[in-house]
Amino acid sequence: MVGAAPGRRGAGGVHRVGGYSPAMPNARNPQSRPWWRDAVFYEIYVRSFADANGDGVGDLAGIRARLDHLVDLGVDALWLTPFYPSPMADHGYDVADPRNVDPLFGDLTGFDALVTDAHDKGLRLIVDVVPNHSSNAHPWFVQALAEGPRSAARDRYLFRDGRGRKGSDPPNNWDSVFGGSAWTQVGDGQWYLHLFAPEQPDLNWRHPDVAADYEQTLRFWLDHGVDGFRIDVAHGLFKDPALPDAPGSSLDLMADTFVPTPTWNQPQVHDVYRHWRSICAADPREPVLVGEVWIGDPSVVADYVRPDELHLAFNFRLLFARWKPQLIRNAIETSIDSLSTVGAPPTWVLANHDVVRQVTRYGGGESGARRARAAILLLLALPGPVFLYAGEELGLPEVELPPEALQDPVWERSGHTIPGRDGCRVPLPWSGERPPYGFAPPGTTTWLPMPDDWGAYTVAAEHSDQDSMLRLYADALRQRRTQPALGDGALEWLEGPSDVLDFTRPDATRAIRCILNMSAQAIDLPDQEVLLSSGGLPDRQLPPDSAVWLIA
Ligand code: BGC
């Protein structure tokens, strides 16, 4: 059994742009737990959610017009991907001005209106900050190029002379997560570091301007009413100052190994998050800090969520676990155990804008959809906050796009060998029988093409089908909100056949049991009341690749 840390509660409060007042309090002891400990966050990839102005790209006004979908679905908070001024080399993760809105997405007044409406509807809203790098169009980088080698302006980034004769080789062997070298040479012969695309130069976090500017950015968005931040590449900010060669590729070092690396996870990063936590702690609305911490060793991730650092860190263990009972159970146990030492709740996620959609990952077609239905019941029964990705509630599959449609920088940088992440970023279908399915006004060409056969996946179609993925998500979220046992708290495994995952979420009044049948045969259900199931239960049996919630 694993227990949860004691909760604490911050006072409510009003900020400049409409303070949050929960329209729909949940039943999970709201008096004693901070809101983020068991919130359900919903990631909106802004380009792909809803396009109000008909340019084919989603925007803030589109989100605002569709908030009722999220209220009906029953999520607690929205996470918006970057919408700041950007040349869009990495669709907004290359930020040229972190304290404004790109005209493609709207303007600051529109952002304020969105925050106010979201709060009025009982939804919190967090924004994405991208501290590891800026855009190459950021005024600092433009200045750094103009002022030349060894200028003070260059010191805000990681410019170095090259190795080899005439410095024509990069300063070290680091590669970019997106493929190719992590160094690009500029006209005067120096090289600059970019762990992602060349249009995303890494900032030098040892320079005081960088930290000071980021503090301004956080305060700016807090003044605009946001309820927290998702921190992009949160483990990346500092590099080993000697910039030695790395023992492997940046991607492998980030995700797969436990090897200390000069590229990621330098100890100084924790001072930054301690400071950011103090900024949030001074705000009565308890804004949350969620780090995208890609580190293989879970005990190292735990360091990022010590009580005076980030509140939450993404946990991708379940997302990367193949559909095998031992792997899934191990992902759950390791996630819970590794964080229990610091009192932070584990977080759970099956999808985001960087990975293949789960219906496809789990095998595609009918079988992939069945597993995805079972997986969401598993996910929502686990202790701690959950992150959903727009479109998973519709059961959207990954889209295989024609090469000429691909826009992810990974496609170019891999020499057209890796298609990249566009397949999970196709715009959302809302209604109708053909593209753009209500995503944009009729006749609009969308930024990525939408499949011709998505009529059955629209929000409208799934609303009127009681067996749809959407109805399952909404039912499960409603139960999660009203059952005190679900959300934050303890989890107790019940031992049985190794290919059946079976656990209880204890509660003083009503415990909930979750069973996921990963065996090849249907299994008899225990004599307990069924609260919800991922599919039919013929003869009171749980079919393979199905899950059920019972009142224990
Ligand atoms: C984001 C990606 C982005 C990268 C560089 C990531 O972790 O989720 O979408 O390309 O950071 O900013």
Coordinates of C-alpha atoms and ligand atoms in Angstrom, one line a residue:
M1 CA 0.0 0.0 0.0
V2 CA 1.2 3.5 -0.7
G3 CA -0.1 6.5 1.1
A4 CA -0.5 10.1 0.1
A5 CA 1.1 13.1 1.7
P6 CA -0.9 15.3 4.0
G7 CA -2.6 18.0 2.1
R8 CA -2.7 21.7 2.7
R9 CA -5.0 24.4 1.5
G10 CA -4.4 27.9 0.2
A11 CA -7.0 30.6 0.6
G12 CA -9.1 31.6 -2.4
G13 CA -8.4 34.9 -3.9
V14 CA -9.1 37.3 -6.7
H15 CA -6.5 38.4 -9.3
R16 CA -6.6 41.1 -11.8
V17 CA -8.3 39.0 -14.5
G18 CA -11.2 37.2 -12.8
G19 CA -10.1 35.0 -9.9
Y20 CA -11.1 31.4 -10.0
S21 CA -14.2 30.5 -8.1
P22 CA -15.1 26.8 -8.4
A23 CA -18.4 26.5 -10.1
M24 CA -18.4 22.8 -9.5
P25 CA -16.7 21.9 -6.3
N26 CA -15.6 18.3 -6.2
A27 CA -16.4 15.8 -3.5
R28 CA -12.8 15.0 -2.7
N29 CA -12.5 16.9 0.5
P30 CA -11.9 20.3 -1.1
Q31 CA -11.2 21.8 2.4
S32 CA -7.9 20.1 2.9
R33 CA -6.2 19.4 -0.4
P34 CA -4.6 21.8 -2.8
W35 CA -6.5 21.8 -6.1
W36 CA -3.7 20.4 -8.2
R37 CA -3.2 17.2 -6.2
D38 CA -6.0 15.5 -8.1
A39 CA -7.0 17.8 -10.9
V40 CA -7.7 16.6 -14.4
F41 CA -5.8 18.9 -16.8
Y42 CA -6.7 19.0 -20.5
E43 CA -4.0 20.0 -22.9
I44 CA -5.0 22.2 -25.8
Y45 CA -2.6 22.3 -28.7
V46 CA -3.7 25.8 -29.6
R47 CA -3.2 25.4 -33.4
S48 CA -5.4 22.4 -33.5
F49 CA -8.4 23.0 -31.2
A50 CA -10.7 25.5 -32.9
D51 CA -10.2 28.2 -35.5
A52 CA -12.5 31.1 -35.1
N53 CA -11.1 33.4 -37.8
G54 CA -10.9 31.0 -40.7
D55 CA -7.2 31.0 -41.4
G56 CA -6.9 27.3 -40.9
V57 CA -5.1 27.6 -37.5
G58 CA -6.7 27.3 -34.1
D59 CA -6.8 30.4 -32.0
L60 CA -7.7 31.8 -28.6
A61 CA -11.1 32.9 -29.7
G62 CA -11.8 29.4 -31.0
I63 CA -11.0 28.0 -27.6
R64 CA -13.2 30.5 -25.9
A65 CA -16.1 29.6 -28.1
R66 CA -15.7 25.9 -27.3
L67 CA -15.3 26.0 -23.5
D68 CA -18.6 24.4 -22.9
H69 CA -17.3 21.2 -24.4
L70 CA -14.7 21.1 -21.7
V71 CA -17.2 21.9 -19.0
D72 CA -19.4 19.1 -20.3
L73 CA -16.4 16.7 -20.4
G74 CA -15.7 17.5 -16.8
V75 CA -12.1 18.5 -16.7
D76 CA -10.7 20.9 -14.0
A77 CA -8.0 22.9 -15.8
L78 CA -6.7 23.7 -19.2
W79 CA -3.1 23.7 -20.3
L80 CA -2.5 25.9 -23.4
T81 CA 0.6 25.2 -25.5
P82 CA 2.6 28.4 -26.4
F83 CA 0.7 31.1 -28.1
Y84 CA 3.4 33.8 -27.9
P85 CA 4.9 35.7 -30.8
S86 CA 7.0 33.3 -32.7
P87 CA 8.2 32.5 -36.2
M88 CA 6.7 29.0 -35.6
A89 CA 9.7 27.0 -36.5
D90 CA 8.6 24.6 -33.8
H91 CA 5.0 25.8 -33.8
G92 CA 5.4 28.2 -31.0
Y93 CA 8.0 26.4 -28.9
D94 CA 10.4 29.0 -30.4
V95 CA 9.3 32.1 -28.5
A96 CA 10.3 35.5 -29.8
D97 CA 8.4 37.5 -27.1
P98 CA 7.3 35.5 -24.0
R99 CA 4.9 38.3 -22.8
N100 CA 2.6 38.7 -25.7
V101 CA 0.2 36.9 -28.0
D102 CA 1.1 36.0 -31.6
P103 CA -1.4 37.7 -34.0
L104 CA -2.0 34.2 -35.5
F105 CA -3.7 33.3 -32.2
G106 CA -5.3 36.6 -31.1
D107 CA -4.2 39.3 -28.7
L108 CA -3.8 40.0 -25.0
T109 CA -7.3 41.3 -24.7
G110 CA -8.6 38.0 -26.2
F111 CA -6.4 36.1 -23.8
D112 CA -7.8 38.0 -20.8
A113 CA -11.3 37.3 -22.1
L114 CA -10.5 33.6 -22.3
V115 CA -9.2 33.5 -18.8
T116 CA -12.2 35.3 -17.5
D117 CA -14.6 33.0 -19.3
A118 CA -12.7 29.9 -18.2
H119 CA -12.8 31.0 -14.6
D120 CA -16.5 31.8 -14.8
K121 CA -17.1 28.3 -16.0
G122 CA -15.1 26.8 -13.2
L123 CA -12.1 25.9 -15.3
R124 CA -8.5 26.8 -14.3
L125 CA -6.0 27.6 -16.9
I126 CA -2.2 27.1 -17.1
V127 CA 0.2 28.3 -19.8
D128 CA 3.4 26.8 -21.2
V129 CA 6.7 28.5 -20.6
V130 CA 9.8 27.6 -22.6
P131 CA 12.8 28.6 -20.5
N132 CA 15.4 26.3 -22.1
H133 CA 15.6 28.3 -25.3
S134 CA 14.2 31.3 -27.2
S135 CA 13.5 31.8 -30.8
N136 CA 16.3 33.0 -33.0
A137 CA 14.0 36.0 -33.7
H138 CA 14.1 37.0 -30.0
P139 CA 15.6 40.5 -29.8
W140 CA 18.4 39.1 -27.6
F141 CA 19.5 36.6 -30.2
V142 CA 19.3 39.2 -33.0
Q143 CA 21.4 41.5 -30.9
A144 CA 23.9 38.7 -30.1
L145 CA 24.4 38.0 -33.8
A146 CA 24.8 41.7 -34.5
E147 CA 27.3 42.4 -31.7
G148 CA 29.7 39.6 -32.6
P149 CA 32.0 37.2 -30.8
R150 CA 32.8 37.8 -27.1
S151 CA 30.2 40.7 -26.9
A152 CA 28.1 40.8 -23.7
A153 CA 25.0 40.1 -25.8
R154 CA 26.4 36.7 -26.9
D155 CA 26.7 35.7 -23.2
R156 CA 22.9 35.3 -22.9
Y157 CA 23.2 32.3 -25.1
L158 CA 25.9 29.6 -25.5
F159 CA 28.2 30.8 -28.2
R160 CA 31.6 29.1 -28.5
D161 CA 34.5 28.9 -30.9
G162 CA 34.7 25.7 -32.9
R163 CA 37.2 22.9 -32.6
G164 CA 39.7 21.7 -35.3
R165 CA 41.5 23.7 -37.9
K166 CA 40.1 27.2 -38.1
G167 CA 37.3 26.2 -35.6
S168 CA 35.4 24.5 -38.4
D169 CA 34.2 21.6 -36.2
P170 CA 31.4 22.1 -33.6
P171 CA 32.6 22.7 -30.0
N172 CA 31.6 19.3 -28.9
N173 CA 29.7 16.1 -30.0
W174 CA 26.2 17.0 -28.7
D175 CA 23.4 16.3 -31.0
S176 CA 20.0 18.0 -31.3
V177 CA 16.9 16.1 -30.0
F178 CA 15.4 16.8 -33.4
G179 CA 18.4 15.3 -35.2
G180 CA 21.7 16.6 -36.5
S181 CA 24.3 18.6 -34.6
A182 CA 23.3 20.7 -31.6
W183 CA 25.6 23.5 -32.9
T184 CA 25.1 25.9 -35.7
Q185 CA 27.9 28.1 -37.0
V186 CA 27.2 31.8 -37.7
G187 CA 28.8 34.0 -40.3
D188 CA 31.7 35.2 -38.0
G189 CA 32.8 31.6 -37.4
Q190 CA 31.4 31.1 -33.8
W191 CA 28.9 28.3 -33.0
Y192 CA 25.8 28.5 -30.9
L193 CA 24.1 25.6 -29.0
H194 CA 20.5 24.5 -29.7
L195 CA 19.4 21.2 -28.2
F196 CA 16.3 21.4 -30.4
A197 CA 16.0 23.2 -33.8
P198 CA 18.6 25.8 -34.9
E199 CA 15.8 28.3 -34.6
Q200 CA 15.7 27.5 -30.9
P201 CA 19.0 28.8 -29.4
D202 CA 19.6 27.6 -25.8
L203 CA 19.6 30.3 -23.2
N204 CA 22.5 30.7 -20.8
W205 CA 20.9 30.4 -17.4
R206 CA 24.1 31.4 -15.7
H207 CA 23.5 34.9 -17.0
P208 CA 21.5 37.1 -14.6
D209 CA 19.4 38.7 -17.3
V210 CA 17.9 35.3 -18.2
A211 CA 16.6 34.5 -14.7
A212 CA 15.4 38.1 -14.2
D213 CA 13.5 38.1 -17.5
Y214 CA 11.9 34.8 -16.7
E215 CA 10.7 36.1 -13.4
Q216 CA 9.1 39.0 -15.2
T217 CA 7.4 36.5 -17.5
L218 CA 5.9 34.5 -14.7
R219 CA 4.7 37.6 -12.9
F220 CA 3.2 38.9 -16.2
W221 CA 1.0 35.9 -16.8
L222 CA 0.1 35.6 -13.1
D223 CA -1.1 39.2 -13.4
H224 CA -3.2 38.0 -16.4
G225 CA -4.9 35.5 -14.1
V226 CA -3.3 32.2 -15.0
D227 CA -3.4 29.4 -12.5
G228 CA 0.1 28.0 -13.2
F229 CA 2.7 27.0 -15.7
R230 CA 3.8 24.0 -17.6
I231 CA 7.5 24.2 -17.9
D232 CA 9.0 23.0 -21.2
V233 CA 12.2 20.9 -20.9
A234 CA 12.3 21.7 -17.2
H235 CA 15.5 19.6 -16.6
G236 CA 17.4 21.3 -19.4
L237 CA 18.1 24.9 -18.4
F238 CA 21.8 24.4 -17.2
K239 CA 24.6 22.6 -19.0
D240 CA 27.9 21.5 -17.6
P241 CA 29.9 24.7 -18.0
A242 CA 32.9 22.9 -19.5
L243 CA 30.6 21.6 -22.3
P244 CA 32.4 18.3 -22.5
D245 CA 31.5 15.6 -25.0
A246 CA 28.4 13.7 -24.1
P247 CA 28.3 9.9 -23.6
G248 CA 25.4 9.4 -26.0
S249 CA 22.7 11.2 -28.0
S250 CA 20.7 13.9 -26.3
L251 CA 17.5 12.0 -26.8
D252 CA 18.8 8.8 -25.3
L253 CA 20.5 10.6 -22.4
M254 CA 17.2 12.4 -21.7
A255 CA 14.8 9.5 -21.8
D256 CA 16.4 6.2 -21.6
T257 CA 19.5 6.1 -19.4
F258 CA 20.6 6.7 -15.8
V259 CA 24.0 8.1 -17.0
P260 CA 25.0 11.5 -15.6
T261 CA 25.0 13.9 -18.6
P262 CA 26.5 17.3 -19.3
T263 CA 23.4 18.3 -21.3
W264 CA 20.6 17.8 -18.8
N265 CA 19.8 17.8 -15.1
Q266 CA 22.5 20.1 -13.7
P267 CA 22.1 20.8 -10.0
Q268 CA 21.7 24.6 -10.4
V269 CA 18.3 24.1 -12.0
H270 CA 16.8 23.4 -8.5
D271 CA 17.6 26.9 -7.3
V272 CA 15.5 28.3 -10.2
Y273 CA 12.5 26.2 -9.2
R274 CA 12.9 27.0 -5.5
H275 CA 12.7 30.7 -6.5
W276 CA 9.7 30.1 -8.8
R277 CA 7.9 28.2 -6.1
S278 CA 8.4 31.1 -3.7
I279 CA 6.7 33.3 -6.3
C280 CA 3.8 31.0 -6.6
A281 CA 3.6 30.5 -2.9
A282 CA 3.1 34.2 -2.4
D283 CA 0.0 34.1 -4.7
P284 CA -3.2 33.2 -2.8
R285 CA -4.6 31.3 -5.8
E286 CA -1.9 28.6 -5.4
P287 CA -0.7 28.6 -9.0
V288 CA 0.9 25.3 -9.9
L289 CA 4.3 24.5 -11.5
V290 CA 4.3 21.4 -13.7
G291 CA 7.7 20.4 -15.0
E292 CA 8.3 18.5 -18.2
V293 CA 11.1 16.5 -16.6
W294 CA 12.4 13.8 -19.0
I295 CA 14.8 11.8 -16.8
G296 CA 15.0 8.0 -16.8
D297 CA 15.7 7.6 -13.1
P298 CA 12.5 8.2 -11.1
S299 CA 14.4 9.0 -7.9
V300 CA 16.0 11.9 -9.8
V301 CA 12.7 13.2 -11.0
A302 CA 11.6 13.2 -7.3
D303 CA 14.2 15.9 -6.6
Y304 CA 12.3 18.3 -8.8
V305 CA 9.1 17.9 -6.7
R306 CA 10.5 18.3 -3.3
P307 CA 8.2 20.5 -1.1
D308 CA 9.9 23.7 -2.0
E309 CA 10.3 23.1 -5.8
L310 CA 7.9 22.2 -8.5
H311 CA 4.4 21.0 -7.5
L312 CA 4.2 18.4 -10.2
A313 CA 6.4 16.7 -12.8
F314 CA 5.1 14.8 -15.8
N315 CA 5.5 11.1 -15.6
F316 CA 5.7 9.3 -18.9
R317 CA 6.2 5.8 -17.6
L318 CA 2.6 4.6 -18.2
L319 CA 2.6 6.3 -21.6
F320 CA 5.7 4.4 -22.7
A321 CA 4.6 1.1 -21.2
R322 CA 3.6 -1.5 -23.8
W323 CA 0.2 -3.2 -23.3
K324 CA 1.7 -5.9 -21.0
P325 CA 0.3 -6.4 -17.5
Q326 CA 3.7 -6.5 -15.8
L327 CA 4.9 -3.4 -17.6
I328 CA 1.8 -1.4 -16.8
R329 CA 1.8 -2.5 -13.1
N330 CA 5.5 -1.8 -12.8
A331 CA 5.0 1.7 -14.3
I332 CA 2.3 2.4 -11.8
E333 CA 4.2 1.1 -8.8
T334 CA 7.5 2.8 -9.7
S335 CA 5.8 6.1 -10.2
I336 CA 4.0 6.0 -6.9
D337 CA 6.9 4.7 -4.9
S338 CA 9.5 7.1 -6.3
L339 CA 7.6 10.2 -5.4
S340 CA 6.2 9.0 -2.0
T341 CA 9.6 9.9 -0.5
V342 CA 9.0 13.6 -1.2
G343 CA 5.3 13.7 -0.6
A344 CA 4.4 14.7 -4.2
P345 CA 1.6 13.0 -6.1
P346 CA 2.5 11.1 -9.2
T347 CA 1.0 12.4 -12.4
W348 CA -0.6 10.3 -15.1
V349 CA -0.7 10.8 -18.9
L350 CA -1.4 8.7 -21.9
A351 CA -1.1 11.3 -24.7
N352 CA 0.3 14.7 -25.6
H353 CA 1.3 16.7 -28.7
D354 CA 4.7 14.9 -28.9
V355 CA 3.6 11.2 -29.1
V356 CA 1.6 8.8 -31.2
R357 CA -2.0 8.8 -30.1
Q358 CA -2.9 5.9 -27.8
V359 CA -5.6 4.2 -29.9
T360 CA -2.8 3.7 -32.6
R361 CA -0.1 2.9 -30.0
Y362 CA -2.3 0.2 -28.5
G363 CA -2.6 -1.6 -31.9
G364 CA -5.1 0.6 -33.8
G365 CA -8.6 -0.2 -35.1
E366 CA -11.2 -1.8 -32.9
S367 CA -8.6 -3.5 -30.6
G368 CA -6.7 -0.2 -30.1
A369 CA -9.9 1.6 -29.3
R370 CA -11.0 -1.1 -26.8
R371 CA -7.6 -0.9 -25.0
A372 CA -7.7 2.9 -25.0
R373 CA -11.2 2.7 -23.4
A374 CA -9.8 0.4 -20.7
A375 CA -6.7 2.5 -20.2
I376 CA -8.7 5.7 -19.4
L377 CA -10.5 3.9 -16.7
L378 CA -7.2 2.7 -15.3
L379 CA -5.7 6.2 -15.6
L380 CA -8.6 8.0 -13.9
A381 CA -8.6 5.4 -11.0
L382 CA -5.0 6.2 -10.1
P383 CA -4.0 8.5 -7.3
G384 CA -2.9 12.0 -8.3
P385 CA -3.5 14.5 -11.2
V386 CA -4.2 13.4 -14.7
F387 CA -3.3 15.1 -18.0
L388 CA -5.5 14.5 -21.0
Y389 CA -4.7 15.6 -24.5
A390 CA -7.3 17.2 -26.7
G391 CA -8.8 14.6 -29.0
E392 CA -8.2 11.6 -26.9
E393 CA -11.7 11.9 -25.5
L394 CA -12.9 11.3 -29.1
G395 CA -10.6 8.3 -29.6
L396 CA -8.8 10.0 -32.5
P397 CA -6.2 7.8 -34.1
E398 CA -2.8 8.9 -35.2
V399 CA -3.1 10.3 -38.8
E400 CA -0.7 9.2 -41.5
L401 CA -0.1 12.4 -43.4
P402 CA 1.3 12.7 -46.9
P403 CA 4.9 13.8 -46.9
E404 CA 4.1 17.1 -48.5
A405 CA 1.8 18.0 -45.6
L406 CA 4.4 17.4 -42.8
Q407 CA 5.5 20.5 -40.9
D408 CA 7.3 19.2 -37.8
P409 CA 11.0 20.3 -37.8
V410 CA 11.9 16.6 -37.1
W411 CA 10.9 15.7 -40.6
E412 CA 13.4 18.1 -42.2
R413 CA 16.1 17.5 -39.6
S414 CA 16.0 13.7 -40.0
G415 CA 16.5 14.0 -43.7
H416 CA 12.9 13.0 -44.3
T417 CA 13.3 9.7 -42.5
I418 CA 11.2 10.4 -39.3
P419 CA 7.8 11.9 -40.1
G420 CA 7.6 13.6 -36.6
R421 CA 4.7 14.6 -34.5
D422 CA 2.2 16.0 -36.9
G423 CA 0.1 12.9 -36.9
C424 CA -1.2 13.6 -33.4
R425 CA -1.7 17.3 -34.1
V426 CA -4.3 17.2 -36.7
P427 CA -7.2 19.6 -36.0
L428 CA -10.1 18.5 -33.9
P429 CA -13.4 17.5 -35.6
W430 CA -16.4 19.1 -34.0
S431 CA -19.4 18.5 -36.3
G432 CA -20.4 17.6 -39.8
E433 CA -19.4 15.0 -42.3
R434 CA -16.4 16.4 -44.0
P435 CA -13.3 18.6 -43.4
P436 CA -13.0 21.0 -41.6
Y437 CA -15.7 19.4 -39.4
G438 CA -16.6 22.6 -37.7
F439 CA -12.9 23.2 -36.6
A440 CA -13.0 26.2 -38.9
P441 CA -15.6 27.9 -41.1
P442 CA -16.7 25.7 -44.1
G443 CA -14.2 25.8 -47.0
T444 CA -11.2 26.6 -44.8
T445 CA -8.0 24.8 -45.6
T446 CA -6.7 23.6 -42.3
W447 CA -3.0 23.8 -41.4
L448 CA -2.7 20.0 -41.4
P449 CA -5.2 18.2 -43.6
M450 CA -8.1 16.4 -41.8
P451 CA -9.0 12.9 -42.9
D452 CA -12.1 12.4 -45.0
D453 CA -13.5 9.7 -42.8
W454 CA -13.7 11.5 -39.5
G455 CA -17.5 12.1 -39.5
A456 CA -18.0 9.5 -36.8
Y457 CA -15.3 11.1 -34.5
T458 CA -16.8 14.5 -34.3
V459 CA -17.9 15.9 -30.9
A460 CA -21.4 16.2 -32.2
A461 CA -21.6 12.6 -33.4
E462 CA -20.1 11.2 -30.3
H463 CA -22.4 13.2 -28.1
S464 CA -25.4 11.4 -29.6
D465 CA -23.8 8.0 -29.3
Q466 CA -24.1 6.6 -25.9
D467 CA -21.3 4.0 -26.5
S468 CA -18.8 6.6 -27.8
M469 CA -15.4 7.3 -26.3
L470 CA -16.6 10.8 -25.5
R471 CA -19.5 9.5 -23.4
L472 CA -17.1 7.1 -21.6
Y473 CA -14.7 9.9 -20.8
A474 CA -17.5 12.2 -19.5
D475 CA -19.0 9.4 -17.4
A476 CA -15.6 8.5 -15.9
L477 CA -14.7 12.1 -15.2
R478 CA -18.1 12.7 -13.5
Q479 CA -17.5 9.7 -11.3
R480 CA -14.0 10.7 -10.5
R481 CA -15.2 14.1 -9.5
T482 CA -17.9 12.8 -7.2
Q483 CA -16.4 9.7 -5.7
P484 CA -14.2 10.7 -2.7
A485 CA -12.0 7.6 -3.1
L486 CA -10.8 8.6 -6.5
G487 CA -8.1 11.3 -7.2
D488 CA -5.5 11.8 -4.5
G489 CA -5.1 9.1 -1.8
A490 CA -3.9 5.6 -1.3
L491 CA -4.0 2.6 -3.6
E492 CA -4.0 -1.1 -2.5
W493 CA -3.3 -3.9 -4.9
L494 CA -5.4 -7.0 -4.7
E495 CA -3.4 -10.1 -5.7
G496 CA -4.8 -12.5 -8.4
P497 CA -3.8 -13.7 -11.8
S498 CA -0.7 -11.8 -13.1
D499 CA -2.5 -10.6 -16.2
V500 CA -5.3 -9.0 -14.3
L501 CA -4.6 -5.7 -12.6
D502 CA -6.8 -5.3 -9.6
F503 CA -6.6 -2.6 -7.0
T504 CA -8.8 -0.7 -4.6
R505 CA -8.9 3.0 -3.8
P506 CA -9.9 3.0 -0.1
D507 CA -12.1 5.5 1.5
A508 CA -13.9 5.9 4.8
T509 CA -17.3 5.9 3.2
R510 CA -17.0 4.1 -0.1
A511 CA -14.0 2.4 -1.6
I512 CA -13.7 2.0 -5.4
R513 CA -12.1 -1.0 -7.0
C514 CA -10.6 -1.0 -10.5
I515 CA -10.0 -4.2 -12.5
L516 CA -8.3 -4.3 -15.8
N517 CA -8.4 -7.6 -17.6
M518 CA -5.3 -8.0 -19.8
S519 CA -5.7 -11.7 -20.2
A520 CA -7.0 -13.4 -23.3
Q521 CA -10.2 -14.7 -21.5
A522 CA -13.2 -13.1 -20.0
I523 CA -13.2 -13.3 -16.2
D524 CA -16.0 -13.5 -13.7
L525 CA -16.7 -10.3 -11.9
P526 CA -16.8 -10.3 -8.1
D527 CA -20.1 -9.8 -6.4
Q528 CA -19.9 -6.0 -6.2
E529 CA -21.9 -3.2 -7.7
V530 CA -20.6 -1.9 -11.1
L531 CA -20.1 1.8 -11.2
L532 CA -18.7 2.0 -14.7
S533 CA -17.2 -0.2 -17.3
S534 CA -15.2 0.4 -20.5
G535 CA -17.5 -1.8 -22.5
G536 CA -20.2 -4.4 -22.2
L537 CA -20.2 -7.0 -19.4
P538 CA -21.9 -10.1 -21.0
D539 CA -22.9 -12.7 -18.4
R540 CA -21.4 -10.5 -15.7
Q541 CA -18.0 -11.2 -17.1
L542 CA -15.2 -8.7 -17.9
P543 CA -14.0 -9.4 -21.5
P544 CA -10.3 -9.2 -22.4
D545 CA -8.8 -5.7 -22.7
S546 CA -11.6 -4.2 -20.6
A547 CA -11.8 -2.4 -17.3
V548 CA -14.4 -1.9 -14.7
W549 CA -14.9 0.3 -11.6
L550 CA -16.8 -1.4 -8.8
I551 CA -18.0 -0.2 -5.4
A552 CA -15.9 -2.2 -3.1
Ligands
BGC1 C1 7.7 20.1 -26.2 C2 7.9 19.9 -27.7 C3 9.0 20.9 -28.2 C4 10.2 20.8 -27.4 C5 11.1 22.0 -27.6 C6 9.1 19.7 -25.7 O1 9.3 19.0 -24.8 O2 6.7 19.3 -25.7 O3 6.8 20.0 -28.4 O4 9.2 20.6 -29.5 O5 10.0 20.8 -26.0 O6 10.6 23.2 -27.0

